[in-house]
Tab-separated table of C-alpha atoms and ligand atoms in Angstrom:
chain	number	residue	atom	x	y	z
A	1	UNK	CA	20.780	-20.412	-41.142
A	2	UNK	CA	20.756	-18.534	-37.846
A	3	UNK	CA	23.626	-19.694	-35.688
A	4	UNK	CA	23.061	-20.820	-32.106
A	5	UNK	CA	23.803	-18.258	-29.380
A	6	UNK	CA	26.448	-20.156	-27.392
A	7	UNK	CA	27.904	-19.839	-23.903
A	8	UNK	CA	30.482	-17.052	-24.395
A	9	UNK	CA	33.047	-18.784	-22.180
A	10	UNK	CA	34.853	-22.097	-21.829
A	11	UNK	CA	35.252	-23.975	-18.567
A	12	UNK	CA	38.587	-24.213	-16.774
A	13	UNK	CA	37.499	-25.602	-13.436
A	14	UNK	CA	34.500	-27.815	-12.686
A	15	UNK	CA	32.470	-28.917	-9.669
A	16	UNK	CA	31.163	-32.477	-9.616
A	17	UNK	CA	27.415	-32.925	-9.139
A	18	UNK	CA	26.073	-35.531	-6.729
A	19	UNK	CA	23.227	-37.654	-8.062
A	20	UNK	CA	20.543	-39.037	-5.725
A	21	UNK	CA	17.557	-41.337	-6.246
A	22	UNK	CA	13.949	-40.198	-6.056
A	23	UNK	CA	13.465	-42.250	-2.868
A	24	UNK	CA	16.468	-40.556	-1.260
A	25	UNK	CA	15.151	-37.124	-2.190
A	26	UNK	CA	11.731	-37.903	-0.743
A	27	UNK	CA	13.391	-38.670	2.599
A	28	UNK	CA	15.707	-35.622	2.385
A	29	UNK	CA	12.703	-33.353	1.803
A	30	UNK	CA	10.837	-34.873	4.760
A	31	UNK	CA	13.848	-34.233	6.996
A	32	UNK	CA	14.044	-30.661	5.652
A	33	UNK	CA	10.448	-30.097	6.865
A	34	UNK	CA	9.233	-29.641	3.291
A	35	UNK	CA	11.202	-26.408	2.999
A	36	UNK	CA	13.963	-26.708	0.368
A	37	UNK	CA	15.896	-23.841	2.017
A	38	UNK	CA	16.687	-26.455	4.681
A	39	UNK	CA	18.107	-29.010	2.212
A	40	UNK	CA	21.893	-29.331	2.012
A	41	UNK	CA	23.206	-28.073	-1.337
A	42	UNK	CA	25.097	-31.366	-1.789
A	43	UNK	CA	21.726	-33.092	-2.051
A	44	UNK	CA	20.643	-30.832	-4.921
A	45	UNK	CA	21.495	-31.710	-8.518
A	46	UNK	CA	20.664	-28.410	-10.231
A	47	UNK	CA	20.308	-25.500	-7.859
A	48	UNK	CA	18.030	-22.771	-9.176
A	49	UNK	CA	17.141	-21.488	-5.700
A	50	UNK	CA	18.734	-18.158	-6.485
A	51	UNK	CA	21.010	-16.283	-8.848
A	52	UNK	CA	22.341	-14.438	-5.799
A	53	UNK	CA	25.954	-15.094	-4.864
A	54	UNK	CA	25.940	-18.301	-6.897
A	55	UNK	CA	27.610	-17.064	-10.071
A	56	UNK	CA	30.895	-18.348	-11.474
A	57	UNK	CA	33.701	-15.823	-11.338
A	58	UNK	CA	35.945	-15.355	-14.353
A	59	UNK	CA	39.673	-16.120	-14.453
A	60	UNK	CA	40.234	-12.346	-14.345
A	61	UNK	CA	38.170	-12.074	-11.163
A	62	UNK	CA	40.095	-14.935	-9.541
A	63	UNK	CA	43.253	-13.093	-10.535
A	64	UNK	CA	41.852	-10.037	-8.755
A	65	UNK	CA	41.300	-12.132	-5.629
A	66	UNK	CA	45.062	-12.730	-5.456
A	67	UNK	CA	46.010	-9.056	-5.663
A	68	UNK	CA	43.297	-7.694	-3.351
A	69	UNK	CA	44.606	-5.142	-0.854
A	70	UNK	CA	43.498	-6.052	2.656
A	71	UNK	CA	44.497	-2.762	4.288
A	72	UNK	CA	41.993	-1.641	6.899
A	73	UNK	CA	42.019	2.004	5.822
A	74	UNK	CA	42.382	3.371	2.302
A	75	UNK	CA	42.694	-0.008	0.570
A	76	UNK	CA	43.728	0.168	-3.092
A	77	UNK	CA	40.993	-2.382	-3.861
A	78	UNK	CA	38.392	-0.060	-2.369
A	79	UNK	CA	39.624	2.796	-4.553
A	80	UNK	CA	39.314	0.589	-7.634
A	81	UNK	CA	35.859	-0.556	-6.526
A	82	UNK	CA	34.749	2.998	-5.783
A	83	UNK	CA	36.002	4.234	-9.158
A	84	UNK	CA	34.144	1.459	-11.003
A	85	UNK	CA	30.885	2.118	-9.157
A	86	UNK	CA	31.222	5.850	-9.844
A	87	UNK	CA	31.912	5.221	-13.532
A	88	UNK	CA	28.938	2.929	-14.031
A	89	UNK	CA	26.404	4.402	-11.605
A	90	UNK	CA	27.593	7.989	-11.379
A	91	UNK	CA	26.895	8.593	-7.674
A	92	UNK	CA	29.255	10.668	-5.534
A	93	UNK	CA	29.352	8.517	-2.407
A	94	UNK	CA	30.042	4.778	-2.531
A	95	UNK	CA	29.419	3.019	0.772
A	96	UNK	CA	30.490	-0.645	0.699
A	97	UNK	CA	28.318	-3.220	2.517
A	98	UNK	CA	28.508	-6.992	2.856
A	99	UNK	CA	25.360	-7.481	0.777
A	100	UNK	CA	22.302	-5.667	-0.494
A	101	UNK	CA	20.176	-5.947	2.623
A	102	UNK	CA	22.824	-4.189	4.725
A	103	UNK	CA	22.518	-1.166	2.416
A	104	UNK	CA	18.723	-1.374	2.755
A	105	UNK	CA	18.972	-1.641	6.525
A	106	UNK	CA	21.135	1.486	6.780
A	107	UNK	CA	18.935	3.524	4.444
A	108	UNK	CA	15.645	2.412	6.034
A	109	UNK	CA	17.055	2.923	9.519
A	110	UNK	CA	17.963	6.533	8.677
A	111	UNK	CA	14.841	7.501	6.736
A	112	UNK	CA	12.096	5.020	7.696
A	113	UNK	CA	9.978	4.832	10.830
A	114	UNK	CA	6.314	4.699	11.853
A	115	UNK	CA	3.990	6.750	9.645
A	116	UNK	CA	6.386	6.696	6.692
A	117	UNK	CA	5.450	5.105	3.374
A	118	UNK	CA	7.930	3.793	0.820
A	119	UNK	CA	6.720	3.141	-2.712
A	120	UNK	CA	8.382	0.721	-5.146
A	121	UNK	CA	7.303	-1.158	-8.269
A	122	UNK	CA	7.547	-4.253	-6.031
A	123	UNK	CA	9.555	-4.566	-2.857
A	124	UNK	CA	11.424	-7.849	-2.807
A	125	UNK	CA	11.570	-9.880	0.393
A	126	UNK	CA	14.469	-8.245	2.264
A	127	UNK	CA	13.561	-4.724	1.127
A	128	UNK	CA	9.999	-5.106	2.341
A	129	UNK	CA	11.210	-6.606	5.625
A	130	UNK	CA	13.716	-3.786	6.189
A	131	UNK	CA	11.068	-1.128	5.504
A	132	UNK	CA	8.494	-2.814	7.743
A	133	UNK	CA	11.024	-3.461	10.518
A	134	UNK	CA	11.285	0.336	11.049
A	135	UNK	CA	7.493	0.600	11.334
A	136	UNK	CA	7.162	2.135	7.871
A	137	UNK	CA	4.847	0.802	5.186
A	138	UNK	CA	6.144	-0.779	1.958
A	139	UNK	CA	3.755	-0.137	-0.937
A	140	UNK	CA	3.912	-1.878	-4.310
A	141	UNK	CA	2.709	0.225	-7.254
A	142	UNK	CA	2.560	-1.999	-10.321
A	143	UNK	CA	-0.155	-1.241	-12.855
A	144	UNK	CA	-3.037	-3.726	-12.600
A	145	UNK	CA	-2.313	-5.255	-16.002
A	146	UNK	CA	1.258	-6.141	-14.926
A	147	UNK	CA	-0.161	-8.477	-12.292
A	148	UNK	CA	-1.649	-10.715	-14.966
A	149	UNK	CA	0.978	-13.434	-15.564
A	150	UNK	CA	-0.200	-14.083	-19.122
A	151	UNK	CA	-0.157	-10.455	-20.275
A	152	UNK	CA	2.828	-9.766	-22.567
A	153	UNK	CA	4.259	-6.291	-21.971
A	154	UNK	CA	7.801	-5.222	-22.927
A	155	UNK	CA	8.368	-3.375	-19.647
A	156	UNK	CA	6.196	-5.199	-17.181
A	157	UNK	CA	8.273	-3.873	-14.273
A	158	UNK	CA	7.191	-0.257	-14.908
A	159	UNK	CA	5.792	1.508	-11.865
A	160	UNK	CA	2.319	3.042	-12.206
A	161	UNK	CA	2.938	6.804	-12.180
A	162	UNK	CA	-0.725	7.646	-11.548
A	163	UNK	CA	-0.701	5.390	-8.470
A	164	UNK	CA	2.517	7.057	-7.304
A	165	UNK	CA	1.010	10.520	-7.624
A	166	UNK	CA	-2.109	9.424	-5.776
A	167	UNK	CA	-0.064	7.868	-2.975
A	168	UNK	CA	1.992	11.041	-2.496
A	169	UNK	CA	-1.203	13.108	-2.463
A	170	UNK	CA	-2.933	10.769	0.009
A	171	UNK	CA	-0.148	10.466	2.585
A	172	UNK	CA	1.620	13.803	1.938
A	173	UNK	CA	5.152	14.184	0.541
A	174	UNK	CA	6.653	14.638	4.005
A	175	UNK	CA	5.657	11.044	4.824
A	176	UNK	CA	7.425	9.627	1.786
A	177	UNK	CA	11.116	9.768	2.810
A	178	UNK	CA	12.218	8.215	-0.485
A	179	UNK	CA	10.775	6.340	-3.447
A	180	UNK	CA	12.250	3.240	-5.042
A	181	UNK	CA	12.194	1.228	-8.211
A	182	UNK	CA	13.635	-2.271	-8.483
A	183	UNK	CA	15.461	-3.167	-11.696
A	184	UNK	CA	14.621	-5.731	-12.841
A	185	UNK	CA	11.460	-6.304	-10.814
A	186	UNK	CA	12.246	-9.535	-9.017
A	187	UNK	CA	8.919	-10.125	-7.256
A	188	UNK	CA	7.001	-9.619	-10.506
A	189	UNK	CA	8.959	-11.999	-12.736
A	190	UNK	CA	12.361	-10.369	-13.277
A	191	UNK	CA	10.597	-7.839	-15.495
A	192	UNK	CA	12.449	-4.803	-16.809
A	193	UNK	CA	11.665	-1.153	-16.167
A	194	UNK	CA	11.833	1.205	-19.163
A	195	UNK	CA	14.005	4.303	-19.316
A	196	UNK	CA	10.868	6.358	-19.900
A	197	UNK	CA	9.404	5.040	-16.655
A	198	UNK	CA	12.592	5.656	-14.673
A	199	UNK	CA	12.558	9.224	-15.978
A	200	UNK	CA	8.876	9.664	-15.072
A	201	UNK	CA	9.372	8.284	-11.534
A	202	UNK	CA	12.265	10.686	-11.088
A	203	UNK	CA	10.234	13.674	-12.287
A	204	UNK	CA	7.282	12.774	-10.087
A	205	UNK	CA	9.367	12.290	-6.942
A	206	UNK	CA	11.533	15.348	-7.572
A	207	UNK	CA	8.473	17.549	-8.061
A	208	UNK	CA	7.733	16.790	-4.392
A	209	UNK	CA	11.338	16.923	-3.205
A	210	UNK	CA	11.407	13.169	-2.525
A	211	UNK	CA	14.739	11.345	-3.096
A	212	UNK	CA	14.725	8.541	-5.672
A	213	UNK	CA	16.649	5.360	-4.868
A	214	UNK	CA	17.093	2.506	-7.350
A	215	UNK	CA	17.376	-1.088	-6.147
A	216	UNK	CA	20.046	-1.914	-8.717
A	217	UNK	CA	20.596	-5.684	-8.202
A	218	UNK	CA	20.001	-6.627	-11.835
A	219	UNK	CA	20.784	-3.336	-13.531
A	220	UNK	CA	22.813	-4.866	-16.395
A	221	UNK	CA	19.989	-7.213	-17.384
A	222	UNK	CA	17.607	-4.251	-17.216
A	223	UNK	CA	19.940	-2.230	-19.461
A	224	UNK	CA	19.920	-5.079	-21.990
A	225	UNK	CA	16.121	-5.067	-22.171
A	226	UNK	CA	16.155	-1.291	-22.693
A	227	UNK	CA	18.686	-1.725	-25.494
A	228	UNK	CA	16.679	-4.430	-27.239
A	229	UNK	CA	13.133	-3.201	-26.563
A	230	UNK	CA	13.011	0.570	-26.107
A	231	UNK	CA	13.183	2.817	-29.184
A	232	UNK	CA	16.321	4.939	-29.364
A	233	UNK	CA	18.641	2.659	-27.385
A	234	UNK	CA	19.665	-0.026	-29.903
A	235	UNK	CA	22.976	1.679	-30.686
A	236	UNK	CA	23.937	2.466	-27.107
A	237	UNK	CA	26.136	0.183	-25.013
A	238	UNK	CA	24.714	-1.390	-21.824
A	239	UNK	CA	27.154	0.781	-19.840
A	240	UNK	CA	25.857	3.961	-21.478
A	241	UNK	CA	22.299	2.871	-20.787
A	242	UNK	CA	23.131	2.082	-17.143
A	243	UNK	CA	24.711	5.513	-16.841
A	244	UNK	CA	21.541	7.155	-18.046
A	245	UNK	CA	19.296	4.997	-15.814
A	246	UNK	CA	21.103	6.127	-12.681
A	247	UNK	CA	21.457	9.746	-13.783
A	248	UNK	CA	17.769	10.195	-12.882
A	249	UNK	CA	18.241	8.881	-9.331
A	250	UNK	CA	19.662	10.220	-6.071
A	251	UNK	CA	21.125	6.930	-4.985
A	252	UNK	CA	21.058	3.149	-5.218
A	253	UNK	CA	21.157	0.064	-3.068
A	254	UNK	CA	22.803	-2.895	-4.681
A	255	UNK	CA	23.394	-6.526	-3.996
A	256	UNK	CA	26.595	-7.277	-5.887
A	257	UNK	CA	25.706	-10.959	-5.596
A	258	UNK	CA	23.633	-10.504	-8.754
A	259	UNK	CA	24.925	-8.302	-11.595
A	260	UNK	CA	28.245	-7.741	-9.824
A	261	UNK	CA	29.302	-11.377	-10.413
A	262	UNK	CA	30.213	-11.585	-6.745
A	263	UNK	CA	29.730	-14.365	-4.246
A	264	UNK	CA	29.217	-11.639	-1.641
A	265	UNK	CA	29.082	-7.845	-1.609
A	266	UNK	CA	26.892	-4.784	-1.913
A	267	UNK	CA	26.812	-1.028	-1.683
A	268	UNK	CA	24.752	1.989	-0.840
A	269	UNK	CA	25.469	4.852	-3.249
A	270	UNK	CA	24.248	8.387	-2.636
A	271	UNK	CA	24.663	11.915	-3.926
A	272	UNK	CA	23.535	13.703	-0.759
A	273	UNK	CA	26.622	14.605	1.324
A	274	UNK	CA	24.763	14.874	4.626
A	275	UNK	CA	22.868	11.620	4.220
A	276	UNK	CA	26.061	9.849	3.127
A	277	UNK	CA	27.846	11.048	6.251
A	278	UNK	CA	25.043	9.726	8.455
A	279	UNK	CA	25.084	6.428	6.544
A	280	UNK	CA	28.848	6.076	7.059
A	281	UNK	CA	28.404	6.642	10.781
A	282	UNK	CA	25.988	3.678	10.919
A	283	UNK	CA	28.249	1.693	8.596
A	284	UNK	CA	31.123	1.910	11.061
A	285	UNK	CA	28.824	0.683	13.795
A	286	UNK	CA	27.448	-2.335	11.942
A	287	UNK	CA	29.519	-3.186	8.857
A	288	UNK	CA	33.018	-1.761	9.087
A	289	UNK	CA	35.301	1.120	8.194
A	290	UNK	CA	34.116	3.122	5.128
A	291	UNK	CA	36.849	1.754	2.852
A	292	UNK	CA	35.750	-1.866	3.208
A	293	UNK	CA	32.310	-1.885	4.850
A	294	UNK	CA	31.417	-5.553	5.032
A	295	UNK	CA	33.855	-6.806	2.435
A	296	UNK	CA	37.395	-8.090	2.172
A	297	UNK	CA	39.772	-6.241	-0.154
A	298	UNK	CA	39.812	-9.265	-2.449
A	299	UNK	CA	36.005	-9.157	-2.785
A	300	UNK	CA	36.095	-5.515	-3.820
A	301	UNK	CA	38.833	-6.267	-6.351
A	302	UNK	CA	36.799	-9.121	-7.901
A	303	UNK	CA	33.621	-7.020	-7.935
A	304	UNK	CA	35.310	-4.098	-9.689
A	305	UNK	CA	36.086	-6.555	-12.497
A	306	UNK	CA	32.728	-8.370	-12.357
A	307	UNK	CA	30.647	-5.222	-12.738
A	308	UNK	CA	32.190	-4.567	-16.155
A	309	UNK	CA	31.828	-8.216	-17.201
A	310	UNK	CA	28.098	-8.064	-16.412
A	311	UNK	CA	27.777	-5.271	-18.986
A	312	UNK	CA	29.386	-7.276	-21.789
A	313	UNK	CA	26.971	-7.547	-24.732
A	314	UNK	CA	27.866	-11.123	-25.683
A	315	UNK	CA	27.347	-12.235	-22.128
A	316	UNK	CA	24.012	-10.426	-21.804
A	317	UNK	CA	22.647	-11.741	-25.079
A	318	UNK	CA	23.562	-15.312	-24.085
A	319	UNK	CA	22.085	-14.881	-20.613
A	320	UNK	CA	18.739	-13.565	-21.814
A	321	UNK	CA	18.624	-16.201	-24.584
A	322	UNK	CA	19.030	-19.030	-22.040
A	323	UNK	CA	16.114	-17.803	-19.946
A	324	UNK	CA	14.083	-17.325	-23.134
A	325	UNK	CA	14.841	-20.886	-24.299
A	326	UNK	CA	13.572	-22.439	-21.080
A	327	UNK	CA	10.492	-20.208	-21.114
A	328	UNK	CA	9.585	-20.925	-24.740
A	329	UNK	CA	9.953	-24.633	-24.260
A	330	UNK	CA	7.605	-24.648	-21.267
A	331	UNK	CA	5.060	-22.417	-23.020
A	332	UNK	CA	5.074	-24.833	-25.960
A	333	UNK	CA	4.095	-27.641	-23.583
A	334	UNK	CA	1.234	-25.619	-22.124
A	335	UNK	CA	2.978	-24.874	-18.829
A	336	UNK	CA	1.910	-21.430	-17.598
A	337	UNK	CA	4.697	-19.015	-16.752
A	338	UNK	CA	4.967	-15.287	-16.180
A	339	UNK	CA	5.183	-13.796	-19.660
A	340	UNK	CA	7.298	-12.540	-21.212
A	341	UNK	CA	10.207	-14.224	-19.390
A	342	UNK	CA	12.436	-11.834	-17.442
A	343	UNK	CA	16.179	-11.508	-17.115
A	344	UNK	CA	17.385	-13.926	-14.481
A	345	UNK	CA	14.704	-16.531	-14.068
A	346	UNK	CA	11.608	-18.296	-15.305
A	347	UNK	CA	8.595	-17.943	-13.006
A	348	UNK	CA	6.082	-20.784	-13.107
A	349	UNK	CA	2.454	-19.983	-12.348
A	350	UNK	CA	1.586	-22.559	-9.698
A	351	UNK	CA	-2.093	-21.554	-9.572
A	352	UNK	CA	-2.373	-22.722	-13.148
A	353	UNK	CA	-0.141	-25.767	-12.599
A	354	UNK	CA	-2.190	-26.998	-9.606
A	355	UNK	CA	-5.674	-25.501	-9.916
A	356	UNK	CA	-6.924	-27.998	-7.316
A	357	UNK	CA	-4.657	-26.595	-4.556
A	358	UNK	CA	-5.936	-23.336	-2.957
A	359	UNK	CA	-3.445	-20.475	-2.236
A	360	UNK	CA	-3.371	-21.075	1.509
A	361	UNK	CA	-2.322	-24.667	0.889
A	362	UNK	CA	0.715	-23.150	-0.841
A	363	UNK	CA	0.583	-24.542	-4.406
A	364	UNK	CA	3.909	-22.889	-5.316
A	365	UNK	CA	5.647	-24.526	-2.362
A	366	UNK	CA	4.118	-27.839	-3.457
A	367	UNK	CA	5.558	-27.339	-6.937
A	368	UNK	CA	9.008	-26.477	-5.562
A	369	UNK	CA	8.926	-29.674	-3.531
A	370	UNK	CA	7.683	-31.885	-6.368
A	371	UNK	CA	10.390	-30.486	-8.643
A	372	UNK	CA	13.016	-31.438	-6.103
A	373	UNK	CA	11.694	-34.959	-5.600
A	374	UNK	CA	11.232	-35.628	-9.317
A	375	UNK	CA	14.538	-34.257	-10.575
A	376	UNK	CA	16.744	-32.934	-7.785
A	377	UNK	CA	16.085	-29.410	-9.076
A	378	UNK	CA	15.701	-26.693	-6.434
A	379	UNK	CA	13.606	-23.597	-7.165
A	380	UNK	CA	12.079	-21.086	-4.789
A	381	UNK	CA	8.522	-20.238	-3.818
A	382	UNK	CA	7.421	-16.660	-4.474
A	383	UNK	CA	3.887	-16.894	-3.230
A	384	UNK	CA	1.980	-17.042	0.018
A	385	UNK	CA	4.800	-18.640	2.023
A	386	UNK	CA	7.083	-15.715	1.105
A	387	UNK	CA	4.545	-12.880	0.916
A	388	UNK	CA	1.416	-14.090	2.760
A	389	UNK	CA	0.300	-11.651	5.466
A	390	UNK	CA	-1.535	-12.025	8.735
A	391	UNK	CA	-4.266	-9.377	9.000
A	392	UNK	CA	-6.230	-9.451	12.298
A	393	UNK	CA	-5.098	-13.010	12.901
A	394	UNK	CA	-6.329	-14.193	9.508
A	395	UNK	CA	-3.820	-15.185	6.869
A	396	UNK	CA	-4.145	-13.332	3.554
A	397	UNK	CA	-2.667	-15.002	0.471
A	398	UNK	CA	-0.153	-13.247	-1.799
A	399	UNK	CA	-1.200	-11.783	-5.185
A	400	UNK	CA	0.484	-14.602	-7.060
A	401	UNK	CA	1.664	-18.155	-6.473
A	402	UNK	CA	4.910	-18.403	-8.404
A	403	UNK	CA	7.890	-20.734	-8.492
A	404	UNK	CA	11.077	-19.021	-9.540
A	405	UNK	CA	13.760	-20.979	-11.354
A	406	UNK	CA	16.682	-18.560	-11.101
A	407	UNK	CA	19.695	-19.212	-13.269
A	408	UNK	CA	23.043	-18.596	-11.580
A	409	UNK	CA	25.313	-16.667	-13.951
A	410	UNK	CA	27.751	-18.691	-16.100
A	411	UNK	CA	27.206	-21.853	-14.011
A	412	UNK	CA	24.931	-24.279	-15.845
A	413	UNK	CA	25.100	-25.327	-19.491
A	414	UNK	CA	22.355	-25.671	-22.081
A	415	UNK	CA	22.096	-29.432	-21.336
A	416	UNK	CA	21.300	-28.643	-17.697
A	417	UNK	CA	18.560	-26.294	-18.839
A	418	UNK	CA	17.106	-28.956	-21.144
A	419	UNK	CA	17.085	-31.425	-18.233
A	420	UNK	CA	15.136	-28.951	-16.075
A	421	UNK	CA	12.555	-28.520	-18.841
A	422	UNK	CA	12.192	-32.304	-19.143
A	423	UNK	CA	11.580	-32.765	-15.404
A	424	UNK	CA	8.924	-30.043	-15.476
A	425	UNK	CA	7.222	-31.578	-18.479
A	426	UNK	CA	6.976	-34.913	-16.646
A	427	UNK	CA	5.601	-33.229	-13.526
A	428	UNK	CA	3.030	-31.387	-15.583
A	429	UNK	CA	1.806	-34.649	-17.094
A	430	UNK	CA	1.215	-36.063	-13.582
A	431	UNK	CA	0.038	-32.933	-11.797
A	432	UNK	CA	-3.338	-34.230	-10.577
A	433	UNK	CA	-1.854	-36.267	-7.723
A	434	UNK	CA	-0.108	-33.388	-5.882
A	435	UNK	CA	-1.576	-32.241	-2.557
A	436	UNK	CA	-1.298	-29.135	-0.404
A	437	UNK	CA	0.858	-28.206	2.584
A	438	UNK	CA	0.440	-26.404	5.877
A	439	UNK	CA	2.921	-24.403	7.929
A	440	UNK	CA	3.677	-25.887	11.341
A	441	UNK	CA	6.390	-23.459	12.531
A	442	UNK	CA	7.424	-19.957	11.411
A	443	UNK	CA	9.577	-17.029	12.543
A	444	UNK	CA	8.211	-13.439	12.698
A	445	UNK	CA	10.205	-12.038	9.734
A	446	UNK	CA	11.132	-13.513	6.332
A	447	UNK	CA	9.415	-16.752	7.264
A	448	UNK	CA	10.085	-18.488	3.946
A	449	UNK	CA	13.759	-18.971	4.795
A	450	UNK	CA	13.176	-21.145	7.870
A	451	UNK	CA	9.475	-22.120	8.080
A	452	UNK	CA	8.622	-25.780	8.651
A	453	UNK	CA	5.760	-27.395	6.726
A	454	UNK	CA	3.949	-30.697	6.402
A	455	UNK	CA	1.756	-32.284	3.723
A	456	UNK	CA	-2.017	-32.225	4.222
A	457	UNK	CA	-3.735	-35.599	4.238
B	501	P70	C1	17.130	-13.441	-4.674
B	501	P70	C2	17.715	-12.770	-3.451
B	501	P70	C3	18.000	-10.428	-3.034
B	501	P70	C4	17.625	-9.059	-3.282
B	501	P70	C5	16.867	-8.713	-4.425
B	501	P70	C6	16.464	-7.384	-4.600
B	501	P70	C7	15.645	-6.988	-5.798
B	501	P70	C8	17.589	-6.769	-2.638
B	501	P70	C9	18.007	-8.069	-2.397
B	501	P70	C10	18.839	-8.348	-1.172
B	501	P70	C11	17.106	-13.227	-2.164
B	501	P70	C12	16.796	-14.661	-2.125
B	501	P70	C13	15.517	-15.078	-2.354
B	501	P70	C14	15.217	-16.412	-2.385
B	501	P70	C15	16.232	-17.331	-2.201
B	501	P70	C16	17.509	-16.923	-1.941
B	501	P70	C17	17.806	-15.574	-1.934
B	501	P70	N1	17.442	-11.369	-3.629
B	501	P70	N2	16.832	-6.456	-3.700
B	501	P70	O1	17.444	-14.602	-4.896
B	501	P70	O2	20.166	-8.561	-1.505
B	501	P70	O3	20.668	-10.887	-0.692
B	501	P70	O4	22.498	-9.251	-1.144
B	501	P70	O5	21.036	-8.965	0.811
B	501	P70	O6	16.509	-9.615	-5.338
B	501	P70	O7	16.377	-12.817	-5.434
B	501	P70	P1	21.142	-9.469	-0.585
């Protein structure tokens, strides 16, 4: 008999959950203007809003917190952090930032600007916003078949090389200051990118002298998929695979709140000496001195430990198995999700869940809200609230209406996951009664974080 893949840890310290009634949650959601970002975490039972900064640190990481060196210049913890990043990612310059978007902001500020175009498999929310804020254009280059939620592909995050070549030809290489790929592809379902594709992107960009930057947030999960799905990698360790992935690139931006097991942290890593010097000059202006950037010494110490833990094979196999379990159970019940499931989350297809709610009545936001009311579970909308666009005063819906249930790392147990599946199954049985929403207030950038909504009559 095949033995269960179990949580590869035991629990030393716990946080109590606060239970609420359905009537209480209905009122809480109303007060939060139908935007779960505005709900207090204490009022959430199982928080699957994000896997970012929400992971549980290990005892070793907490130990690191105690010995962190808080020196302003030349901190020992920075040296340890820098060494770890160099060992895993292989880049010459390691520029510490407080989180991923600060690295994006510095890079886009230096290389972006009006007339520039930045390709990616899919830009996630902050990356797109940072590109567009400079006046540049963020272009997503997934193959058409990868946009079909039901289509099973082993590397559904692969960037379309033919589309990349065409883009470079159309706008001219001098207008493409750098190209990106996001591993795993968060906007498209947490889907992995193959080594072959990373190599091909690198070759294509380098043929035109364009630097290649990897958005590395979930690099360890991506390495695991390469190990288990791509021929030739089964006998390599995730660290060896990560090494190879980044060997094809000129730099990386990373949010260490994901596969760094950190509650905060990030970096910009580069090989180019001149660009790195310019980036450090901005860093000092906005984040801090180059040996801490936006982090405390204790954060860097914990992250240097966490980065290795994220590459542990037992951990990765358990992590991917948990996501797979939730996905398989929902598929069995006829609930449409993005297939195959990705590394950090299950993405529900809200268009299929609520076929009676049109995209501009935000079916994915409706599903997020119903999930909260029914079970106290908080997910996040990845649809027209997050990625809808106003073109000539008319709102254009996003490509997909998804609800992401992101699993924080090492936080919830299998019983929590089963509970989430049960709540969804109940909702699915009663889905006909749900109705749409409209936005009543929104900010100019990243509106999903703070928009206010109300139910349509
Ligand atoms: C998430 C968070 C952050 C992120 C990312 C990729 C591929 C860069 C960043 C920025 C954002 C989020 C979304 C919804 C709810 C809460 C949080 N992704 N690149 O959960 O990194 O946050 O450190 O600035 O996924 O996916 P940072």
